[in-house]
Amino acid sequence: IKDDIRGHGSGNAGLTNFVRNFGYTKAGFVILIDVLKAVLACFVGYLVMDGYHWSRESGMMLGAIGVSLGHDYPALLGFRGGKGILSGWFIAWSIDWRIGLAIAIVFFVTYFLTKYVSLGSVLAALTFAVCFAVFHYDNLLVMTGGIFAAYELMQKKPELKVAVFEAGHALNKRHCPIDGEKIKTCIG
C-alpha cells in the first residue's frame, strides 16, 4: 500500500484506523510489524542489559519503553504515530504471559459486549497498569508499565467519554462515531 493511512478515517496511524479503511486482509502485515517490533525490542533490551546484571524483566521493560516511544512518536511520521495498544499487548506477553492473557480477556470481552475498540483499549491499558503493579510490585522499572498505561488512558480520553455516554445504546441508535477525531465534535 502506497497510501498514507493518516489521510483516511480518523487520521490516526494506528491499526484500528487501518483495518477500517483497508480491511482485515491487508492488516495482517501491520499486525506482524507491530508484534515483531514489540517482541524484538523487549528481547534486545534484555540482551543488552543482561551484561549489566539487570533482571530479565527490567531489561525487557527498558526495550519496551524505547519501542513504545518510537511507536507513539515516530520521527519519520512527524511524531504522529499510533496509540500503541497492540504493541503494548505484546510487550506485556513478552515480559509476563499472565499480564498478556489478562489484557486479552479484558479487551475481547469488552469489545464483544460493547463493539467499542476504544473502550476495550482503555480497559486493556488499565489492566496493563494494574497487573504490572500486582505481579511486579518489587521491581520499580517494570512498574513503569503503569506509567505507559496511564499515558494511554490520557490519549484515549475523548473515546472514553463517548463510550461512557453511549453505554447501553444499541449500535444502530448510537449518536457518536466509535473512534476518531470526529468524537471531539460529538462530546465536548
JSON list of C-alpha atoms in Angstrom, two decimals:
[
{"chain": "A", "resi": 1, "resn": "ILE", "atom": "CA", "xyz": [0.00, 0.00, 0.00]},
{"chain": "A", "resi": 2, "resn": "LYS", "atom": "CA", "xyz": [1.48, 3.31, -1.06]},
{"chain": "A", "resi": 3, "resn": "ASP", "atom": "CA", "xyz": [-1.19, 5.40, 0.61]},
{"chain": "A", "resi": 4, "resn": "ASP", "atom": "CA", "xyz": [-0.64, 7.21, 3.92]},
{"chain": "A", "resi": 5, "resn": "ILE", "atom": "CA", "xyz": [-3.21, 5.91, 6.40]},
{"chain": "A", "resi": 6, "resn": "ARG", "atom": "CA", "xyz": [-3.17, 9.25, 8.20]},
{"chain": "A", "resi": 7, "resn": "GLY", "atom": "CA", "xyz": [-5.09, 10.72, 5.26]},
{"chain": "A", "resi": 8, "resn": "HIS", "atom": "CA", "xyz": [-8.04, 8.39, 5.91]},
{"chain": "A", "resi": 9, "resn": "GLY", "atom": "CA", "xyz": [-10.68, 7.90, 8.59]},
{"chain": "A", "resi": 10, "resn": "SER", "atom": "CA", "xyz": [-9.64, 9.22, 11.98]},
{"chain": "A", "resi": 11, "resn": "GLY", "atom": "CA", "xyz": [-6.25, 10.37, 10.69]},
{"chain": "A", "resi": 12, "resn": "ASN", "atom": "CA", "xyz": [-4.50, 8.09, 13.18]},
{"chain": "A", "resi": 13, "resn": "ALA", "atom": "CA", "xyz": [-1.66, 5.84, 12.05]},
{"chain": "A", "resi": 14, "resn": "GLY", "atom": "CA", "xyz": [-2.93, 3.00, 14.23]},
{"chain": "A", "resi": 15, "resn": "LEU", "atom": "CA", "xyz": [-4.23, -0.45, 13.49]},
{"chain": "A", "resi": 16, "resn": "THR", "atom": "CA", "xyz": [-7.91, 0.29, 14.12]},
{"chain": "A", "resi": 17, "resn": "ASN", "atom": "CA", "xyz": [-7.93, 3.07, 11.52]},
{"chain": "A", "resi": 18, "resn": "PHE", "atom": "CA", "xyz": [-6.02, 0.86, 9.10]},
{"chain": "A", "resi": 19, "resn": "VAL", "atom": "CA", "xyz": [-8.50, -2.02, 9.45]},
{"chain": "A", "resi": 20, "resn": "ARG", "atom": "CA", "xyz": [-11.47, 0.28, 8.97]},
{"chain": "A", "resi": 21, "resn": "ASN", "atom": "CA", "xyz": [-10.03, 1.74, 5.79]},
{"chain": "A", "resi": 22, "resn": "PHE", "atom": "CA", "xyz": [-8.16, -1.14, 4.15]},
{"chain": "A", "resi": 23, "resn": "GLY", "atom": "CA", "xyz": [-9.71, -4.25, 5.70]},
{"chain": "A", "resi": 24, "resn": "TYR", "atom": "CA", "xyz": [-8.51, -7.18, 7.77]},
{"chain": "A", "resi": 25, "resn": "THR", "atom": "CA", "xyz": [-6.68, -8.97, 4.96]},
{"chain": "A", "resi": 26, "resn": "LYS", "atom": "CA", "xyz": [-4.24, -6.11, 4.44]},
{"chain": "A", "resi": 27, "resn": "ALA", "atom": "CA", "xyz": [-3.93, -5.52, 8.18]},
{"chain": "A", "resi": 28, "resn": "GLY", "atom": "CA", "xyz": [-2.01, -8.76, 8.70]},
{"chain": "A", "resi": 29, "resn": "PHE", "atom": "CA", "xyz": [1.24, -7.11, 7.67]},
{"chain": "A", "resi": 30, "resn": "VAL", "atom": "CA", "xyz": [0.65, -4.18, 10.06]},
{"chain": "A", "resi": 31, "resn": "ILE", "atom": "CA", "xyz": [-0.08, -6.62, 12.88]},
{"chain": "A", "resi": 32, "resn": "LEU", "atom": "CA", "xyz": [3.07, -8.60, 12.11]},
{"chain": "A", "resi": 33, "resn": "ILE", "atom": "CA", "xyz": [5.23, -5.46, 12.19]},
{"chain": "A", "resi": 34, "resn": "ASP", "atom": "CA", "xyz": [3.72, -4.22, 15.47]},
{"chain": "A", "resi": 35, "resn": "VAL", "atom": "CA", "xyz": [4.10, -7.60, 17.15]},
{"chain": "A", "resi": 36, "resn": "LEU", "atom": "CA", "xyz": [7.65, -8.21, 15.92]},
{"chain": "A", "resi": 37, "resn": "LYS", "atom": "CA", "xyz": [8.94, -4.79, 16.87]},
{"chain": "A", "resi": 38, "resn": "ALA", "atom": "CA", "xyz": [7.49, -5.08, 20.38]},
{"chain": "A", "resi": 39, "resn": "VAL", "atom": "CA", "xyz": [8.85, -8.57, 20.99]},
{"chain": "A", "resi": 40, "resn": "LEU", "atom": "CA", "xyz": [12.25, -7.83, 19.43]},
{"chain": "A", "resi": 41, "resn": "ALA", "atom": "CA", "xyz": [12.67, -4.59, 21.39]},
{"chain": "A", "resi": 42, "resn": "CYS", "atom": "CA", "xyz": [11.98, -6.42, 24.65]},
{"chain": "A", "resi": 43, "resn": "PHE", "atom": "CA", "xyz": [14.39, -9.19, 23.72]},
{"chain": "A", "resi": 44, "resn": "VAL", "atom": "CA", "xyz": [17.15, -6.74, 22.70]},
{"chain": "A", "resi": 45, "resn": "GLY", "atom": "CA", "xyz": [16.61, -4.76, 25.91]},
{"chain": "A", "resi": 46, "resn": "TYR", "atom": "CA", "xyz": [17.07, -7.96, 27.88]},
{"chain": "A", "resi": 47, "resn": "LEU", "atom": "CA", "xyz": [20.22, -8.98, 25.96]},
{"chain": "A", "resi": 48, "resn": "VAL", "atom": "CA", "xyz": [21.87, -5.56, 26.31]},
{"chain": "A", "resi": 49, "resn": "MET", "atom": "CA", "xyz": [21.05, -5.07, 29.98]},
{"chain": "A", "resi": 50, "resn": "ASP", "atom": "CA", "xyz": [21.85, -8.66, 30.98]},
{"chain": "A", "resi": 51, "resn": "GLY", "atom": "CA", "xyz": [25.53, -7.75, 30.65]},
{"chain": "A", "resi": 52, "resn": "TYR", "atom": "CA", "xyz": [24.97, -5.13, 33.36]},
{"chain": "A", "resi": 53, "resn": "HIS", "atom": "CA", "xyz": [23.28, -7.68, 35.65]},
{"chain": "A", "resi": 54, "resn": "TRP", "atom": "CA", "xyz": [19.79, -6.24, 35.30]},
{"chain": "A", "resi": 55, "resn": "SER", "atom": "CA", "xyz": [16.85, -8.57, 35.80]},
{"chain": "A", "resi": 56, "resn": "ARG", "atom": "CA", "xyz": [15.26, -10.04, 32.70]},
{"chain": "A", "resi": 57, "resn": "GLU", "atom": "CA", "xyz": [12.08, -8.02, 33.25]},
{"chain": "A", "resi": 58, "resn": "SER", "atom": "CA", "xyz": [13.97, -4.74, 33.77]},
{"chain": "A", "resi": 59, "resn": "GLY", "atom": "CA", "xyz": [15.94, -5.12, 30.56]},
{"chain": "A", "resi": 60, "resn": "MET", "atom": "CA", "xyz": [12.81, -6.03, 28.66]},
{"chain": "A", "resi": 61, "resn": "MET", "atom": "CA", "xyz": [10.93, -3.03, 30.06]},
{"chain": "A", "resi": 62, "resn": "LEU", "atom": "CA", "xyz": [13.75, -0.74, 29.01]},
{"chain": "A", "resi": 63, "resn": "GLY", "atom": "CA", "xyz": [13.39, -2.07, 25.46]},
{"chain": "A", "resi": 64, "resn": "ALA", "atom": "CA", "xyz": [9.62, -1.67, 25.82]},
{"chain": "A", "resi": 65, "resn": "ILE", "atom": "CA", "xyz": [9.97, 2.00, 26.76]},
{"chain": "A", "resi": 66, "resn": "GLY", "atom": "CA", "xyz": [12.04, 2.61, 23.64]},
{"chain": "A", "resi": 67, "resn": "VAL", "atom": "CA", "xyz": [9.67, 0.81, 21.28]},
{"chain": "A", "resi": 68, "resn": "SER", "atom": "CA", "xyz": [6.62, 2.49, 22.84]},
{"chain": "A", "resi": 69, "resn": "LEU", "atom": "CA", "xyz": [8.07, 5.96, 22.37]},
{"chain": "A", "resi": 70, "resn": "GLY", "atom": "CA", "xyz": [9.12, 5.10, 18.82]},
{"chain": "A", "resi": 71, "resn": "HIS", "atom": "CA", "xyz": [5.67, 3.71, 18.05]},
{"chain": "A", "resi": 72, "resn": "ASP", "atom": "CA", "xyz": [3.68, 6.58, 19.51]},
{"chain": "A", "resi": 73, "resn": "TYR", "atom": "CA", "xyz": [6.04, 9.33, 18.29]},
{"chain": "A", "resi": 74, "resn": "PRO", "atom": "CA", "xyz": [7.83, 8.16, 15.12]},
{"chain": "A", "resi": 75, "resn": "ALA", "atom": "CA", "xyz": [10.24, 10.81, 13.85]},
{"chain": "A", "resi": 76, "resn": "LEU", "atom": "CA", "xyz": [9.66, 9.85, 10.22]},
{"chain": "A", "resi": 77, "resn": "LEU", "atom": "CA", "xyz": [5.92, 10.48, 10.56]},
{"chain": "A", "resi": 78, "resn": "GLY", "atom": "CA", "xyz": [6.23, 13.90, 12.18]},
{"chain": "A", "resi": 79, "resn": "PHE", "atom": "CA", "xyz": [5.91, 12.40, 15.67]},
{"chain": "A", "resi": 80, "resn": "ARG", "atom": "CA", "xyz": [2.30, 11.31, 14.95]},
{"chain": "A", "resi": 81, "resn": "GLY", "atom": "CA", "xyz": [2.08, 7.55, 15.35]},
{"chain": "A", "resi": 82, "resn": "GLY", "atom": "CA", "xyz": [-0.39, 5.01, 16.62]},
{"chain": "A", "resi": 83, "resn": "LYS", "atom": "CA", "xyz": [-1.56, 4.68, 20.18]},
{"chain": "A", "resi": 84, "resn": "GLY", "atom": "CA", "xyz": [0.48, 1.54, 20.84]},
{"chain": "A", "resi": 85, "resn": "ILE", "atom": "CA", "xyz": [-2.28, -0.76, 22.07]},
{"chain": "A", "resi": 86, "resn": "LEU", "atom": "CA", "xyz": [-1.23, -3.82, 20.05]},
{"chain": "A", "resi": 87, "resn": "SER", "atom": "CA", "xyz": [2.48, -3.19, 20.72]},
{"chain": "A", "resi": 88, "resn": "GLY", "atom": "CA", "xyz": [1.72, -2.75, 24.41]},
{"chain": "A", "resi": 89, "resn": "TRP", "atom": "CA", "xyz": [-0.19, -6.01, 24.47]},
{"chain": "A", "resi": 90, "resn": "PHE", "atom": "CA", "xyz": [2.79, -7.92, 23.04]},
{"chain": "A", "resi": 91, "resn": "ILE", "atom": "CA", "xyz": [5.17, -6.09, 25.35]},
{"chain": "A", "resi": 92, "resn": "ALA", "atom": "CA", "xyz": [3.07, -7.50, 28.18]},
{"chain": "A", "resi": 93, "resn": "TRP", "atom": "CA", "xyz": [3.12, -11.00, 26.62]},
{"chain": "A", "resi": 94, "resn": "SER", "atom": "CA", "xyz": [6.92, -10.76, 26.31]},
{"chain": "A", "resi": 95, "resn": "ILE", "atom": "CA", "xyz": [7.53, -9.71, 29.89]},
{"chain": "A", "resi": 96, "resn": "ASP", "atom": "CA", "xyz": [4.85, -11.73, 31.69]},
{"chain": "A", "resi": 97, "resn": "TRP", "atom": "CA", "xyz": [2.39, -14.03, 29.90]},
{"chain": "A", "resi": 98, "resn": "ARG", "atom": "CA", "xyz": [-0.13, -13.68, 32.73]},
{"chain": "A", "resi": 99, "resn": "ILE", "atom": "CA", "xyz": [-0.45, -9.98, 32.02]},
{"chain": "A", "resi": 100, "resn": "GLY", "atom": "CA", "xyz": [-0.78, -10.57, 28.28]},
{"chain": "A", "resi": 101, "resn": "LEU", "atom": "CA", "xyz": [-3.56, -13.08, 28.94]},
{"chain": "A", "resi": 102, "resn": "ALA", "atom": "CA", "xyz": [-5.39, -10.72, 31.31]},
{"chain": "A", "resi": 103, "resn": "ILE", "atom": "CA", "xyz": [-5.22, -7.92, 28.75]},
{"chain": "A", "resi": 104, "resn": "ALA", "atom": "CA", "xyz": [-6.58, -10.22, 26.03]},
{"chain": "A", "resi": 105, "resn": "ILE", "atom": "CA", "xyz": [-9.51, -11.30, 28.17]},
{"chain": "A", "resi": 106, "resn": "VAL", "atom": "CA", "xyz": [-10.42, -7.74, 29.19]},
{"chain": "A", "resi": 107, "resn": "PHE", "atom": "CA", "xyz": [-10.10, -6.33, 25.66]},
{"chain": "A", "resi": 108, "resn": "PHE", "atom": "CA", "xyz": [-12.02, -9.06, 23.84]},
{"chain": "A", "resi": 109, "resn": "VAL", "atom": "CA", "xyz": [-14.81, -9.38, 26.41]},
{"chain": "A", "resi": 110, "resn": "THR", "atom": "CA", "xyz": [-15.26, -5.58, 26.38]},
{"chain": "A", "resi": 111, "resn": "TYR", "atom": "CA", "xyz": [-15.23, -5.42, 22.59]},
{"chain": "A", "resi": 112, "resn": "PHE", "atom": "CA", "xyz": [-17.68, -8.30, 22.10]},
{"chain": "A", "resi": 113, "resn": "LEU", "atom": "CA", "xyz": [-20.07, -6.82, 24.67]},
{"chain": "A", "resi": 114, "resn": "THR", "atom": "CA", "xyz": [-19.93, -3.17, 23.53]},
{"chain": "A", "resi": 115, "resn": "LYS", "atom": "CA", "xyz": [-18.47, -3.17, 19.99]},
{"chain": "A", "resi": 116, "resn": "TYR", "atom": "CA", "xyz": [-16.15, -0.34, 21.12]},
{"chain": "A", "resi": 117, "resn": "VAL", "atom": "CA", "xyz": [-12.48, -0.86, 20.24]},
{"chain": "A", "resi": 118, "resn": "SER", "atom": "CA", "xyz": [-11.63, 2.31, 22.18]},
{"chain": "A", "resi": 119, "resn": "LEU", "atom": "CA", "xyz": [-13.29, 1.17, 25.40]},
{"chain": "A", "resi": 120, "resn": "GLY", "atom": "CA", "xyz": [-11.56, -2.20, 25.10]},
{"chain": "A", "resi": 121, "resn": "SER", "atom": "CA", "xyz": [-8.24, -0.39, 24.54]},
{"chain": "A", "resi": 122, "resn": "VAL", "atom": "CA", "xyz": [-8.70, 1.87, 27.56]},
{"chain": "A", "resi": 123, "resn": "LEU", "atom": "CA", "xyz": [-9.62, -1.04, 29.81]},
{"chain": "A", "resi": 124, "resn": "ALA", "atom": "CA", "xyz": [-6.71, -3.06, 28.40]},
{"chain": "A", "resi": 125, "resn": "ALA", "atom": "CA", "xyz": [-4.34, -0.19, 29.28]},
{"chain": "A", "resi": 126, "resn": "LEU", "atom": "CA", "xyz": [-5.79, -0.07, 32.78]},
{"chain": "A", "resi": 127, "resn": "THR", "atom": "CA", "xyz": [-5.37, -3.86, 33.07]},
{"chain": "A", "resi": 128, "resn": "PHE", "atom": "CA", "xyz": [-1.75, -3.45, 31.92]},
{"chain": "A", "resi": 129, "resn": "ALA", "atom": "CA", "xyz": [-1.09, -0.98, 34.76]},
{"chain": "A", "resi": 130, "resn": "VAL", "atom": "CA", "xyz": [-2.87, -2.94, 37.48]},
{"chain": "A", "resi": 131, "resn": "CYS", "atom": "CA", "xyz": [-1.32, -6.28, 36.52]},
{"chain": "A", "resi": 132, "resn": "PHE", "atom": "CA", "xyz": [2.22, -4.91, 36.37]},
{"chain": "A", "resi": 133, "resn": "ALA", "atom": "CA", "xyz": [1.70, -3.34, 39.80]},
{"chain": "A", "resi": 134, "resn": "VAL", "atom": "CA", "xyz": [0.33, -6.61, 41.21]},
{"chain": "A", "resi": 135, "resn": "PHE", "atom": "CA", "xyz": [2.76, -9.07, 39.64]},
{"chain": "A", "resi": 136, "resn": "HIS", "atom": "CA", "xyz": [5.90, -6.90, 39.69]},
{"chain": "A", "resi": 137, "resn": "TYR", "atom": "CA", "xyz": [5.44, -4.66, 42.75]},
{"chain": "A", "resi": 138, "resn": "ASP", "atom": "CA", "xyz": [9.05, -5.30, 43.78]},
{"chain": "A", "resi": 139, "resn": "ASN", "atom": "CA", "xyz": [10.60, -4.01, 40.53]},
{"chain": "A", "resi": 140, "resn": "LEU", "atom": "CA", "xyz": [10.41, -0.24, 40.07]},
{"chain": "A", "resi": 141, "resn": "LEU", "atom": "CA", "xyz": [11.44, -0.24, 36.41]},
{"chain": "A", "resi": 142, "resn": "VAL", "atom": "CA", "xyz": [8.91, -2.88, 35.48]},
{"chain": "A", "resi": 143, "resn": "MET", "atom": "CA", "xyz": [6.22, -0.90, 37.27]},
{"chain": "A", "resi": 144, "resn": "THR", "atom": "CA", "xyz": [6.84, 1.88, 34.72]},
{"chain": "A", "resi": 145, "resn": "GLY", "atom": "CA", "xyz": [4.39, -0.15, 32.68]},
{"chain": "A", "resi": 146, "resn": "GLY", "atom": "CA", "xyz": [1.77, 1.60, 34.78]},
{"chain": "A", "resi": 147, "resn": "ILE", "atom": "CA", "xyz": [3.05, 4.97, 33.61]},
{"chain": "A", "resi": 148, "resn": "PHE", "atom": "CA", "xyz": [2.61, 3.91, 30.00]},
{"chain": "A", "resi": 149, "resn": "ALA", "atom": "CA", "xyz": [-0.87, 2.64, 30.75]},
{"chain": "A", "resi": 150, "resn": "ALA", "atom": "CA", "xyz": [-1.81, 5.95, 32.39]},
{"chain": "A", "resi": 151, "resn": "TYR", "atom": "CA", "xyz": [-0.45, 7.76, 29.35]},
{"chain": "A", "resi": 152, "resn": "GLU", "atom": "CA", "xyz": [-2.58, 5.55, 27.08]},
{"chain": "A", "resi": 153, "resn": "LEU", "atom": "CA", "xyz": [-5.63, 6.43, 29.13]},
{"chain": "A", "resi": 154, "resn": "MET", "atom": "CA", "xyz": [-4.90, 10.14, 28.66]},
{"chain": "A", "resi": 155, "resn": "GLN", "atom": "CA", "xyz": [-4.58, 9.64, 24.88]},
{"chain": "A", "resi": 156, "resn": "LYS", "atom": "CA", "xyz": [-7.93, 7.86, 24.80]},
{"chain": "A", "resi": 157, "resn": "LYS", "atom": "CA", "xyz": [-9.83, 10.47, 26.85]},
{"chain": "A", "resi": 158, "resn": "PRO", "atom": "CA", "xyz": [-12.27, 11.55, 24.08]},
{"chain": "A", "resi": 159, "resn": "GLU", "atom": "CA", "xyz": [-13.05, 7.94, 23.15]},
{"chain": "A", "resi": 160, "resn": "LEU", "atom": "CA", "xyz": [-13.65, 7.08, 26.79]},
{"chain": "A", "resi": 161, "resn": "LYS", "atom": "CA", "xyz": [-16.19, 9.92, 27.06]},
{"chain": "A", "resi": 162, "resn": "VAL", "atom": "CA", "xyz": [-18.06, 8.57, 24.05]},
{"chain": "A", "resi": 163, "resn": "ALA", "atom": "CA", "xyz": [-18.02, 5.02, 25.35]},
{"chain": "A", "resi": 164, "resn": "VAL", "atom": "CA", "xyz": [-19.46, 6.14, 28.70]},
{"chain": "A", "resi": 165, "resn": "PHE", "atom": "CA", "xyz": [-22.02, 8.44, 27.05]},
{"chain": "A", "resi": 166, "resn": "GLU", "atom": "CA", "xyz": [-23.19, 5.77, 24.62]},
{"chain": "A", "resi": 167, "resn": "ALA", "atom": "CA", "xyz": [-23.19, 2.87, 27.10]},
{"chain": "A", "resi": 168, "resn": "GLY", "atom": "CA", "xyz": [-26.35, 0.85, 26.85]},
{"chain": "A", "resi": 169, "resn": "HIS", "atom": "CA", "xyz": [-27.43, 2.14, 23.43]},
{"chain": "A", "resi": 170, "resn": "ALA", "atom": "CA", "xyz": [-27.83, -0.36, 20.62]},
{"chain": "A", "resi": 171, "resn": "LEU", "atom": "CA", "xyz": [-25.23, 0.04, 17.85]},
{"chain": "A", "resi": 172, "resn": "ASN", "atom": "CA", "xyz": [-27.79, 1.44, 15.41]},
{"chain": "A", "resi": 173, "resn": "LYS", "atom": "CA", "xyz": [-29.01, 4.02, 17.99]},
{"chain": "A", "resi": 174, "resn": "ARG", "atom": "CA", "xyz": [-25.61, 5.48, 18.91]},
{"chain": "A", "resi": 175, "resn": "HIS", "atom": "CA", "xyz": [-25.17, 9.18, 18.22]},
{"chain": "A", "resi": 176, "resn": "CYS", "atom": "CA", "xyz": [-21.37, 9.44, 18.05]},
{"chain": "A", "resi": 177, "resn": "PRO", "atom": "CA", "xyz": [-18.73, 7.83, 15.86]},
{"chain": "A", "resi": 178, "resn": "ILE", "atom": "CA", "xyz": [-16.96, 4.96, 17.56]},
{"chain": "A", "resi": 179, "resn": "ASP", "atom": "CA", "xyz": [-13.41, 6.26, 17.04]},
{"chain": "A", "resi": 180, "resn": "GLY", "atom": "CA", "xyz": [-11.52, 9.15, 15.53]},
{"chain": "A", "resi": 181, "resn": "GLU", "atom": "CA", "xyz": [-11.24, 12.91, 15.56]},
{"chain": "A", "resi": 182, "resn": "LYS", "atom": "CA", "xyz": [-14.99, 13.37, 14.98]},
{"chain": "A", "resi": 183, "resn": "ILE", "atom": "CA", "xyz": [-15.55, 12.31, 18.58]},
{"chain": "A", "resi": 184, "resn": "LYS", "atom": "CA", "xyz": [-14.34, 15.68, 19.82]},
{"chain": "A", "resi": 185, "resn": "THR", "atom": "CA", "xyz": [-17.18, 17.43, 17.97]},
{"chain": "A", "resi": 186, "resn": "CYS", "atom": "CA", "xyz": [-19.75, 14.96, 19.31]},
{"chain": "A", "resi": 187, "resn": "ILE", "atom": "CA", "xyz": [-18.96, 15.29, 23.02]},
{"chain": "A", "resi": 188, "resn": "GLY", "atom": "CA", "xyz": [-17.06, 18.33, 24.31]}
]
